[in-house]
Amino acid sequence: VRRSGQNEDHLTPTDGGKKLQIRTTRPNVDFGHTTTISNGAVPGEPVKTDKNSRRGNWGNQIEFILTSVGYAVGLGNVWRFPYLCYRNGGGAFMFPYFIMLVFCGIPLFFLELSFGQFASQGCLGVWRISPMFKGVGYGMMVVSTYIGIYYNVVICIAFYYFFSSMTNLLPWTYCNNPWNTPTCNGVVTPTGINNTLANVTRSLVTGAAEVAVEVVNKTKRTSPSEEYWKHYVLKISDDIGNFGEVRLPILGCLAVSWVVVFLCLIRGVKSSGKVVYFTATFPYVVLTILFIRGITLEGAVTGIKYYLTPQWHKILDAKVWGDAASQIFYSLGCAWGGLITMASYNKFHNNCYRDSIIISITNCATSVYAGFVIFSILGFMAHHLNVDVSEVADHGPGLAFVAYPEALTLLPISPLWSLLFFFMLILLGLGTQFCLLETLVTAIVDEIGTDWIIRNKTVVTGGVAIVGFLLGVPLTTQAGIYWLLLMDNYAASFSLVIISCIMCICIMYVYGHKKYFKDVEMMLGFPPPIFFRVCWRFVSPIIISFILIFTVIQYKPITYNDYVYPGWSLAIGFLMAMSSVTCIPIYALYKISKSEGTTFLERLKNSCKADIKWGPALSEHRIGHYAAPVSEAEVEVRPLKEELKEKEDEKRDEISLTIQGSNGSTAHNTTPSA
């Protein structure tokens, strides 16, 4: 503790000695984060600033909201939601989707934001609330690690396509490239030559009969964009175990991706908070440009109708509700640890209730808006090919790197639209990647908690980025796409549902819903609305359980086009999924074994109790039962002696009032001041 100055109690007689101005000051103690003097404040009196200078805060609330929007709005909003919408009844899917948003999405979002903000800790530190459940935090770290590895590979492929679009002619426009096969059939007619005739002529050399069937049967054709994706960008191997060579162009783009992420996070939330002004807003500019261009194309209305036309009979299908719940859950980024981490940098009294509603609705509205953009282009493509929209629609990497690039070749000035589209994908991906990396770095820094590691957080960020790059190298091989999809389908699937369910149970039933509601009220100034209290205790856990059951029932072995994954690779996928979940029981058993008590039940009870360090990080917020003595080395609070001294001063100090009379004499008033 560093004392920056100490003033003695004194009196200033005013107004001829009849009116007394009493001013009592106490030692001005500097704890590195709370004591400042502002204009108009009593000299020497600590002023609450609500800032955590040791750990850091967001520059302002807009930075937090934009970062959270960038985190929640990702590639899934563009390539998964539109596909789910038309597969599950078009406009009818919106009904269960928004119901799940209200009863599951927003409540869980608010729960995680309030959890991280109250403790000002990352996904590990918050489990002081019930130390036995700290394994949930480790599970979140494992999930974020898996996602961070493969997510940046997707971003690097978007970088590759972005650089490839810097040309007068998109390289996947025609079938006259060295990597094309005889079955290639483009949708764009070359100048002066009928493309179909050119393909048939070339096919006469390599087997006219077989290729002629392919040309006639449009549904079985291979497009130039698909062959560019498979045979040139990926040079995809025939099996997940056949790694082949590292694709050096993709490896280079992966290095670029990680360097960009590191530079944007070099000063933690102070630097990323400035970057998100661009990365979180510019995708909406690109979406709007593509939307305006899309709806002016012939056939766009057909695509949008296909996207929105409700098939009401599908509402009774449990699969539709399951898809809606899953999409809401995964789209908002629940149980990844990122929401807790981002909220931990908020000021203590920030209105995270308002933020959760704004961010959740923005995320879902973006998904719906992106659907208009995607299907206006796909409708134009279907019209051009004279096929149904369902035959050109796709999801996942197939939409981003095959169907949409092919549609872009049909547009005038196609390289421009291609640059805009892939730039949008890059920014959408980076917004999520920032939070994934910050989640890991914050968890490590908070867990170690020494002054050195806090000062050298940049070193930790660089180390995590280097490790992430090295772990992503296998995904840049010829078998990389198989591993990427395996991680996407297993690493962050049912494990997230289990983690989120256990988090709800721990906070509401182990720690206690009444205590948590009081914590939120102390932080926000008002208790959580009764709707959220009911959702946290009953509705959301039930919906989460429904998602888990639905995920298990709906399970199908993963495939990639016609490739069926072998059993050993699926076993690896399940191991990845279980690696995050098994952190929970393993750490729980460890904590129980280390807890005090003679019997198992005593140790279990003690390991579930909230740690003495649980609560607000700053001393100025530790009121009520949180004002109990806490180790100075671990929590940013004022020393207990200082707290007791203040209380003693209030009771013990009898302020001597020096009264200046009209005759110049003095009198001493020993009555305690009111």
XYZ file of C-alpha atoms in Angstrom:
674
model
C 0.000 0.000 0.000
C 1.392 3.373 -0.979
C 0.252 6.448 0.950
C 0.149 9.462 -1.317
C -0.581 12.025 1.384
C -2.171 12.439 4.797
C -4.118 15.439 6.025
C -5.109 16.206 9.591
C -8.662 16.979 10.673
C -9.165 20.709 10.819
C -11.863 23.372 10.998
C -12.392 26.580 9.126
C -14.411 29.249 10.968
C -16.618 31.279 8.659
C -19.243 33.999 8.768
C -18.064 35.789 11.855
C -17.776 32.644 13.885
C -21.512 31.901 13.790
C -21.584 29.392 10.955
C -19.230 26.455 11.165
C -17.798 24.564 8.213
C -16.615 21.157 9.377
C -14.343 19.120 7.149
C -12.905 15.800 8.169
C -10.352 14.087 5.996
C -8.696 10.709 6.237
C -5.466 9.310 4.842
C -5.484 9.446 1.093
C -4.476 5.900 0.214
C -3.454 5.016 -3.316
C -4.206 1.421 -4.289
C -3.326 1.927 -7.909
C -6.890 2.027 -9.140
C -9.430 3.896 -7.017
C -8.069 7.059 -5.440
C -8.229 10.251 -7.441
C -9.146 13.827 -6.678
C -11.565 15.600 -8.971
C -12.681 19.190 -9.050
C -15.262 19.873 -6.413
C -14.295 16.861 -4.291
C -13.124 17.174 -0.725
C -9.312 17.175 -0.683
C -7.951 13.873 0.560
C -11.273 12.043 0.131
C -11.079 8.919 -2.084
C -13.239 9.296 -5.176
C -14.798 6.222 -6.749
C -13.728 5.918 -10.339
C -15.093 2.416 -11.052
C -11.888 1.680 -12.970
C -9.590 -1.301 -12.653
C -6.284 0.181 -13.767
C -4.317 -2.943 -12.843
C -6.341 -5.232 -15.101
C -7.794 -2.712 -17.544
C -11.233 -1.676 -18.755
C -12.874 -0.924 -22.072
C -12.221 2.592 -23.297
C -15.970 3.140 -23.444
C -19.161 1.137 -23.632
C -19.410 1.289 -27.417
C -16.156 -0.683 -27.673
C -17.604 -3.475 -25.536
C -20.836 -3.633 -27.535
C -19.022 -3.629 -30.885
C -16.583 -6.307 -29.700
C -19.435 -8.485 -28.444
C -21.335 -7.994 -31.698
C -18.199 -8.952 -33.640
C -17.822 -12.009 -31.408
C -21.426 -13.186 -31.779
C -21.805 -12.275 -35.462
C -19.527 -14.647 -37.341
C -19.274 -16.858 -40.368
C -22.186 -18.987 -39.146
C -24.550 -16.055 -39.665
C -23.682 -16.064 -43.364
C -23.295 -19.720 -44.242
C -25.405 -21.615 -41.706
C -28.540 -19.632 -40.836
C -29.862 -19.125 -44.419
C -29.355 -22.827 -45.119
C -31.188 -23.867 -41.935
C -33.964 -21.421 -42.723
C -34.872 -22.813 -46.126
C -34.274 -26.430 -45.027
C -36.682 -26.078 -42.090
C -39.695 -24.405 -43.616
C -38.461 -21.003 -44.784
C -40.375 -18.234 -43.038
C -41.947 -20.776 -40.680
C -38.493 -21.384 -39.202
C -38.423 -17.776 -37.992
C -41.188 -18.551 -35.489
C -39.319 -21.157 -33.393
C -36.072 -19.261 -34.006
C -37.264 -16.097 -32.279
C -39.013 -18.054 -29.518
C -35.707 -19.730 -28.726
C -34.002 -16.337 -28.840
C -36.364 -14.952 -26.181
C -36.427 -17.951 -23.828
C -32.881 -19.260 -24.226
C -30.584 -16.938 -26.168
C -31.041 -13.592 -24.386
C -31.292 -15.079 -20.840
C -28.090 -17.119 -21.271
C -26.348 -14.124 -22.825
C -27.352 -11.924 -19.872
C -26.286 -14.631 -17.395
C -22.768 -14.889 -18.817
C -22.306 -11.124 -19.117
C -23.431 -10.507 -15.539
C -21.270 -13.402 -14.300
C -18.057 -12.046 -15.829
C -18.792 -8.396 -15.056
C -19.567 -8.987 -11.376
C -16.263 -10.741 -10.661
C -14.098 -8.904 -13.246
C -12.452 -12.239 -13.989
C -12.045 -14.464 -17.046
C -13.538 -17.909 -17.540
C -11.294 -19.414 -14.818
C -11.354 -16.724 -12.147
C -15.162 -16.482 -12.038
C -15.365 -19.989 -10.565
C -14.416 -18.642 -7.182
C -18.203 -18.677 -6.949
C -17.933 -22.456 -6.422
C -14.342 -23.737 -6.714
C -15.362 -27.328 -7.369
C -16.786 -26.264 -10.728
C -13.637 -24.587 -11.986
C -13.353 -27.476 -14.452
C -16.163 -25.759 -16.371
C -13.768 -22.868 -16.970
C -11.049 -25.231 -18.167
C -13.606 -26.853 -20.465
C -14.398 -23.428 -21.931
C -10.684 -22.870 -22.529
C -10.372 -26.209 -24.339
C -13.371 -25.410 -26.550
C -12.017 -21.939 -27.358
C -8.650 -23.493 -28.223
C -10.169 -25.929 -30.708
C -12.354 -23.278 -32.305
C -9.525 -20.754 -32.424
C -7.290 -23.225 -34.283
C -9.657 -24.092 -37.123
C -11.490 -20.753 -37.255
C -8.309 -18.956 -38.230
C -7.748 -21.518 -40.992
C -11.135 -20.555 -42.446
C -10.099 -16.892 -42.216
C -6.809 -17.656 -43.975
C -8.675 -19.343 -46.858
C -10.827 -16.213 -47.121
C -7.562 -14.230 -47.282
C -6.406 -16.537 -50.092
C -9.585 -15.934 -52.113
C -9.354 -12.217 -51.376
C -5.844 -12.050 -52.833
C -6.900 -14.258 -55.772
C -9.693 -11.794 -56.585
C -7.181 -9.044 -57.313
C -7.269 -9.735 -61.029
C -9.185 -8.740 -64.149
C -10.701 -12.218 -64.439
C -11.594 -14.450 -61.501
C -9.567 -17.678 -61.847
C -12.628 -19.873 -61.235
C -14.668 -18.375 -64.060
C -13.859 -20.795 -66.912
C -12.932 -24.449 -67.389
C -9.799 -23.825 -69.448
C -7.306 -23.982 -66.566
C -4.675 -26.688 -65.976
C -6.463 -27.942 -62.846
C -9.836 -28.462 -64.559
C -11.123 -31.933 -65.396
C -13.124 -33.073 -68.443
C -16.302 -33.043 -66.338
C -16.021 -29.296 -65.688
C -18.979 -27.314 -67.007
C -18.978 -23.556 -66.483
C -21.981 -21.260 -66.358
C -20.248 -18.356 -68.104
C -19.852 -18.441 -71.882
C -16.359 -17.429 -73.074
C -16.154 -14.690 -75.693
C -16.694 -16.125 -79.147
C -16.990 -19.732 -77.983
C -19.895 -21.619 -76.572
C -18.604 -23.042 -73.295
C -20.627 -26.222 -73.489
C -19.422 -26.864 -77.036
C -15.846 -26.226 -75.939
C -16.225 -28.730 -73.130
C -17.746 -31.327 -75.424
C -14.986 -30.803 -78.000
C -12.322 -31.262 -75.374
C -14.151 -34.257 -73.953
C -14.019 -36.057 -77.323
C -10.332 -36.538 -76.718
C -10.785 -38.047 -73.245
C -14.023 -39.985 -73.662
C -16.938 -38.371 -75.436
C -19.698 -40.627 -74.238
C -19.074 -40.260 -70.523
C -18.607 -36.493 -70.589
C -21.582 -35.929 -72.865
C -23.785 -37.457 -70.201
C -22.239 -35.118 -67.648
C -22.879 -32.094 -69.834
C -26.481 -33.045 -70.467
C -27.145 -33.865 -66.836
C -26.676 -30.407 -65.341
C -27.241 -31.570 -61.767
C -24.123 -33.751 -61.875
C -21.792 -31.221 -63.386
C -18.700 -29.981 -61.613
C -18.404 -26.225 -61.700
C -15.190 -24.273 -62.255
C -15.473 -22.845 -58.739
C -15.762 -26.324 -57.224
C -12.747 -27.585 -59.140
C -10.776 -24.456 -58.252
C -11.620 -25.098 -54.592
C -10.774 -28.806 -54.624
C -7.998 -29.195 -57.170
C -6.182 -25.879 -56.944
C -6.715 -24.254 -53.535
C -6.846 -27.405 -51.412
C -5.400 -30.035 -53.775
C -7.561 -32.265 -51.625
C -6.363 -35.805 -50.927
C -8.538 -38.914 -51.112
C -8.516 -39.701 -47.374
C -8.288 -37.938 -44.019
C -5.211 -39.983 -43.159
C -3.399 -39.002 -46.348
C -1.947 -35.609 -45.375
C 0.143 -35.156 -48.503
C 2.004 -31.854 -48.695
C 1.525 -28.590 -46.873
C -0.180 -26.065 -49.147
C 2.345 -23.243 -48.910
C -0.013 -20.466 -50.151
C -2.541 -21.388 -47.450
C 0.229 -21.653 -44.856
C 1.372 -18.151 -45.763
C -2.165 -16.811 -45.443
C -2.472 -18.557 -42.072
C 0.634 -16.708 -40.890
C -0.914 -13.438 -42.119
C -4.133 -14.215 -40.207
C -2.349 -14.846 -36.921
C -0.144 -11.765 -37.316
C -3.232 -9.603 -37.897
C -4.975 -11.069 -34.841
C -1.866 -10.588 -32.682
C -1.351 -6.977 -33.766
C -4.980 -6.153 -33.037
C -4.661 -7.654 -29.542
C -1.145 -6.412 -28.785
C -2.464 -4.147 -26.021
C -5.400 -6.307 -25.022
C -8.814 -4.681 -24.968
C -7.220 -1.256 -25.329
C -6.141 -2.038 -28.902
C -8.867 -4.501 -29.933
C -11.479 -2.033 -28.678
C -10.268 0.458 -31.286
C -10.025 -2.092 -34.114
C -13.637 -3.245 -33.706
C -14.891 0.173 -34.763
C -13.972 -1.037 -38.243
C -14.137 -4.852 -38.094
C -17.593 -4.920 -36.471
C -19.240 -2.241 -38.605
C -17.776 -2.585 -42.096
C -19.318 -6.058 -42.731
C -22.713 -4.341 -42.560
C -21.590 -1.881 -45.212
C -20.521 -4.778 -47.454
C -23.733 -6.710 -46.752
C -25.775 -3.656 -47.710
C -23.800 -3.144 -50.946
C -24.238 -6.826 -51.870
C -27.922 -6.693 -50.919
C -28.606 -3.681 -53.151
C -26.745 -5.380 -55.986
C -28.482 -8.693 -55.357
C -32.085 -7.496 -55.387
C -31.529 -5.715 -58.714
C -30.608 -9.007 -60.421
C -33.027 -11.036 -62.486
C -34.376 -13.972 -60.478
C -33.511 -12.406 -57.106
C -37.182 -12.307 -56.069
C -37.466 -16.049 -56.677
C -34.542 -16.713 -54.357
C -35.909 -14.452 -51.613
C -39.354 -16.075 -51.902
C -37.714 -19.483 -51.556
C -35.939 -18.202 -48.458
C -39.004 -16.706 -46.771
C -42.024 -18.723 -47.950
C -43.344 -20.444 -44.804
C -44.107 -24.154 -44.798
C -46.298 -24.149 -41.706
C -46.643 -27.921 -41.489
C -42.961 -28.154 -40.514
C -43.528 -26.230 -37.272
C -44.841 -29.454 -35.724
C -41.565 -31.187 -36.537
C -39.291 -31.485 -33.467
C -36.272 -31.295 -35.750
C -37.151 -27.718 -36.726
C -37.315 -26.624 -33.063
C -34.089 -28.444 -32.338
C -32.311 -26.683 -35.207
C -33.695 -23.316 -34.045
C -32.498 -23.850 -30.466
C -29.086 -25.088 -31.604
C -28.575 -22.186 -33.994
C -29.438 -19.616 -31.315
C -27.192 -21.330 -28.801
C -24.164 -21.665 -31.056
C -24.618 -18.366 -32.879
C -24.522 -16.282 -29.686
C -21.305 -17.985 -28.558
C -22.654 -19.304 -25.261
C -20.285 -21.478 -23.160
C -17.213 -20.533 -25.215
C -15.929 -18.353 -22.385
C -15.732 -15.297 -24.626
C -18.810 -13.548 -23.219
C -17.532 -13.900 -19.648
C -14.115 -12.616 -20.706
C -15.401 -9.599 -22.616
C -17.765 -8.624 -19.790
C -14.956 -8.901 -17.231
C -13.414 -5.716 -18.679
C -16.619 -3.733 -18.105
C -16.958 -1.262 -15.287
C -18.757 -2.791 -12.325
C -21.977 -0.804 -12.628
C -22.327 -1.111 -16.396
C -25.858 -2.029 -17.501
C -25.101 -5.449 -18.995
C -28.845 -6.224 -18.996
C -29.344 -3.607 -21.695
C -26.233 -4.757 -23.544
C -27.346 -8.402 -23.648
C -30.627 -7.480 -25.329
C -28.975 -5.144 -27.853
C -26.243 -7.623 -28.835
C -28.510 -10.684 -29.020
C -31.095 -8.978 -31.215
C -28.368 -7.472 -33.427
C -26.855 -10.923 -33.937
C -30.139 -12.530 -34.958
C -31.154 -9.600 -37.146
C -27.805 -9.910 -38.941
C -28.533 -13.584 -39.661
C -31.896 -12.720 -41.203
C -30.389 -9.850 -43.199
C -27.565 -12.061 -44.491
C -30.200 -14.523 -45.701
C -31.647 -11.856 -48.006
C -28.194 -11.144 -49.407
C -27.317 -14.805 -49.991
C -30.621 -15.885 -51.524
C -30.968 -12.888 -53.804
C -27.686 -13.974 -55.435
C -28.592 -17.685 -55.401
C -31.981 -16.884 -56.957
C -30.192 -15.068 -59.773
C -27.890 -18.047 -60.216
C -30.817 -20.497 -60.296
C -32.519 -18.346 -62.918
C -29.358 -18.246 -65.018
C -28.922 -22.032 -64.864
C -32.654 -22.694 -65.223
C -32.691 -24.931 -62.127
C -34.392 -24.795 -58.738
C -32.841 -22.687 -55.967
C -32.377 -25.816 -53.846
C -29.905 -27.143 -56.413
C -27.541 -24.201 -56.015
C -28.039 -23.591 -52.287
C -25.439 -24.947 -49.913
C -24.078 -24.339 -46.430
C -20.744 -24.219 -44.676
C -17.565 -23.943 -46.730
C -19.541 -25.114 -49.765
C -21.535 -21.878 -49.755
C -18.621 -19.554 -48.993
C -16.011 -21.045 -51.313
C -18.003 -22.830 -54.049
C -21.598 -21.665 -54.605
C -21.173 -17.966 -53.875
C -17.893 -17.533 -55.810
C -19.574 -19.169 -58.795
C -22.490 -16.753 -58.520
C -20.057 -13.847 -58.395
C -18.668 -14.793 -61.819
C -22.093 -14.001 -63.293
C -21.999 -10.389 -62.117
C -20.538 -7.487 -64.079
C -17.186 -6.397 -62.611
C -17.092 -9.722 -60.776
C -13.624 -9.187 -59.173
C -14.977 -6.157 -57.317
C -17.888 -8.099 -55.802
C -15.567 -10.978 -54.996
C -13.174 -8.664 -53.153
C -16.043 -7.214 -51.141
C -17.527 -10.611 -50.282
C -14.296 -12.194 -49.061
C -13.270 -9.021 -47.255
C -16.571 -9.278 -45.398
C -15.839 -12.927 -44.505
C -12.400 -11.935 -43.211
C -13.822 -9.215 -40.964
C -16.615 -11.470 -39.683
C -14.066 -14.130 -38.827
C -11.606 -11.734 -37.199
C -14.275 -10.328 -34.874
C -14.852 -13.799 -33.428
C -11.162 -14.723 -33.448
C -10.232 -11.646 -31.385
C -12.458 -12.809 -28.550
C -11.344 -16.437 -28.763
C -7.702 -15.448 -28.360
C -8.468 -12.877 -25.660
C -10.401 -15.558 -23.750
C -7.333 -17.792 -23.572
C -4.908 -14.968 -22.770
C -7.145 -13.476 -20.060
C -7.670 -16.876 -18.424
C -3.906 -17.466 -18.273
C -3.086 -13.963 -16.983
C -5.870 -13.976 -14.364
C -4.938 -17.445 -13.165
C -1.252 -16.650 -12.646
C -2.029 -13.097 -11.549
C 1.517 -11.890 -10.863
C 2.541 -8.312 -11.556
C 5.093 -9.503 -14.114
C 2.602 -11.406 -16.253
C 0.093 -8.554 -16.078
C 2.756 -6.121 -17.281
C 3.874 -8.543 -19.998
C 0.478 -9.635 -21.251
C 1.680 -8.964 -24.787
C 4.226 -11.772 -24.418
C 1.446 -14.180 -23.426
C -0.644 -13.045 -26.402
C 2.277 -13.642 -28.760
C 2.959 -17.062 -27.256
C -0.657 -18.165 -27.637
C -0.692 -16.896 -31.242
C 2.472 -18.840 -32.115
C 1.107 -22.047 -30.575
C -2.196 -21.541 -32.404
C -0.361 -21.095 -35.703
C 1.702 -24.273 -35.204
C -1.374 -26.326 -34.263
C -3.120 -25.026 -37.385
C -0.347 -26.179 -39.753
C -1.826 -29.722 -40.200
C -5.051 -28.069 -41.415
C -3.124 -26.512 -44.311
C -2.181 -29.926 -45.723
C -4.046 -31.691 -48.516
C -6.176 -33.471 -45.899
C -6.710 -30.272 -43.936
C -10.340 -29.718 -44.972
C -11.285 -33.135 -43.576
C -9.774 -32.257 -40.201
C -11.290 -28.781 -40.223
C -14.804 -30.155 -40.680
C -14.142 -32.857 -38.081
C -13.196 -30.202 -35.507
C -16.140 -28.034 -36.502
C -18.627 -30.876 -36.016
C -17.229 -32.423 -32.828
C -14.970 -30.029 -30.909
C -17.755 -27.507 -30.301
C -20.987 -29.482 -30.444
C -22.696 -31.261 -27.556
C -19.811 -30.364 -25.213
C -20.930 -26.708 -25.297
C -24.452 -27.735 -24.314
C -23.194 -29.754 -21.337
C -20.898 -26.930 -20.177
C -23.693 -24.357 -20.389
C -26.148 -26.595 -18.519
C -23.686 -27.223 -15.675
C -22.952 -23.490 -15.473
C -26.668 -22.726 -14.996
C -27.037 -25.446 -12.351
C -23.977 -24.261 -10.437
C -24.986 -20.591 -10.301
C -28.691 -21.125 -9.646
C -28.695 -24.176 -7.367
C -25.214 -24.693 -5.897
C -24.299 -21.058 -5.236
C -27.951 -20.127 -4.838
C -30.322 -18.143 -7.016
C -31.260 -15.729 -4.220
C -27.639 -14.809 -3.578
C -26.954 -14.370 -7.278
C -30.023 -12.183 -7.757
C -28.761 -9.979 -4.896
C -25.329 -9.831 -6.519
C -26.855 -8.644 -9.788
C -28.970 -6.088 -7.918
C -25.875 -4.779 -6.103
C -24.100 -4.435 -9.463
C -26.895 -2.979 -11.622
C -28.947 -1.175 -8.999
C -32.021 -3.295 -9.743
C -32.736 -7.031 -9.499
C -32.974 -9.155 -12.649
C -36.478 -8.947 -14.153
C -38.709 -11.808 -13.044
C -38.757 -13.187 -16.599
C -34.999 -13.732 -16.507
C -35.137 -15.194 -13.010
C -37.643 -17.791 -14.198
C -35.643 -18.517 -17.354
C -32.369 -18.923 -15.464
C -33.866 -21.322 -12.938
C -36.206 -23.384 -15.101
C -36.801 -22.522 -18.765
C -33.236 -22.165 -20.085
C -31.901 -25.368 -18.423
C -34.866 -27.278 -19.866
C -34.211 -25.890 -23.354
C -30.490 -26.658 -23.016
C -31.362 -30.233 -22.030
C -33.674 -30.419 -25.046
C -30.837 -29.306 -27.319
C -28.567 -31.984 -25.844
C -31.165 -34.744 -26.309
C -31.931 -33.543 -29.819
C -28.221 -33.462 -30.713
C -27.807 -37.073 -29.579
C -30.947 -38.320 -31.341
C -30.163 -36.462 -34.570
C -26.539 -37.609 -34.636
C -25.268 -38.795 -37.995
C -21.663 -39.682 -38.854
C -19.971 -36.773 -40.579
C -19.437 -36.842 -44.335
C -17.849 -34.448 -46.812
C -19.645 -34.601 -50.155
C -19.323 -38.286 -51.082
C -16.482 -38.989 -48.652
C -17.430 -41.021 -45.573
C -15.179 -40.541 -42.553
C -13.523 -43.742 -41.261
C -14.321 -44.990 -37.761
C -10.938 -44.065 -36.281
C -11.363 -40.427 -37.293
C -14.828 -40.315 -35.708
C -13.278 -41.715 -32.516
C -10.795 -38.815 -32.553
C -13.727 -36.451 -33.002
C -15.499 -37.850 -29.947
C -12.276 -37.607 -27.946
C -12.013 -33.918 -28.874
C -15.611 -33.377 -27.795
C -15.135 -35.241 -24.512
C -11.785 -33.601 -23.710
C -13.545 -30.385 -22.723
C -16.319 -32.122 -20.773
C -14.008 -34.425 -18.815
C -12.257 -31.370 -17.370
C -15.324 -30.881 -15.155
C -15.369 -34.185 -13.179
C -11.560 -34.461 -13.103
C -11.119 -31.035 -11.520
C -14.101 -31.605 -9.195
C -12.513 -34.768 -7.787
C -9.180 -32.967 -7.430
C -10.787 -30.049 -5.564
C -12.728 -32.357 -3.248
C -9.569 -34.247 -2.377
C -7.794 -30.990 -1.479
C -10.657 -29.502 0.542
C -10.853 -29.526 4.320
C -12.953 -32.118 6.089
C -12.787 -35.602 7.524
C -15.568 -37.161 5.464
C -16.373 -37.028 1.760
C -19.567 -35.045 2.384
C -17.695 -32.421 4.407
C -15.100 -32.035 1.676
C -17.818 -31.878 -0.963
C -19.642 -29.161 0.966
C -16.485 -27.130 1.514
C -15.414 -27.391 -2.134
C -18.811 -26.052 -3.242
C -18.702 -23.008 -0.958
C -17.866 -19.709 -2.554
C -14.224 -18.761 -2.124
C -13.501 -15.901 0.265
C -12.128 -13.979 -2.729
C -15.389 -14.298 -4.693
C -17.044 -10.961 -5.350
C -16.271 -7.572 -6.886
C -12.620 -6.989 -7.705
C -12.408 -3.402 -6.447
C -12.602 -2.450 -2.776
C -15.091 0.322 -3.437
C -17.638 -2.268 -4.580
C -17.069 -4.817 -1.808
C -19.915 -3.899 0.511
C -22.143 -5.917 2.773
C -20.928 -9.466 3.296
C -18.245 -8.919 0.628
C -16.435 -6.505 2.973
C -14.985 -9.502 4.862
C -11.161 -9.660 5.154
C -9.486 -10.906 1.998
C -5.833 -11.516 1.161
C -4.326 -8.319 -0.270
C -2.066 -10.298 -2.577
C -4.967 -11.829 -4.446
C -7.763 -9.258 -4.540
C -7.659 -5.530 -5.114
C -9.161 -4.390 -1.785
C -8.035 -1.987 0.893
C -6.335 -3.490 3.954
C -8.662 -4.628 6.736
C -6.795 -2.350 9.174
C -7.689 0.631 7.015
C -11.363 -0.427 6.928
C -11.436 -0.838 10.742
C -9.603 2.435 11.227
C -12.276 4.287 9.265
C -15.043 2.713 11.333
C -13.224 3.507 14.565
C -12.707 7.081 13.394
C -16.423 7.500 12.860
C -17.214 6.288 16.380
C -14.164 7.545 18.268
C -13.400 10.948 16.761
C -14.950 13.730 18.757
C -14.335 16.732 16.631
C -13.190 19.762 18.573
C -14.905 22.765 17.118
C -12.911 25.923 17.509
C -15.512 28.692 17.724
C -14.296 32.209 17.169
C -16.493 34.518 19.287
C -17.129 38.184 18.735
C -14.793 39.071 21.603
C -11.961 37.031 20.160
C -12.199 34.224 22.744
C -12.359 30.601 21.812
C -14.618 27.811 22.993
C -14.257 24.042 22.574
C -17.263 21.941 21.729
C -16.691 18.304 22.694
C -20.084 17.089 21.514
C -19.734 14.668 18.576
C -20.855 16.165 15.299
C -24.146 14.959 13.906
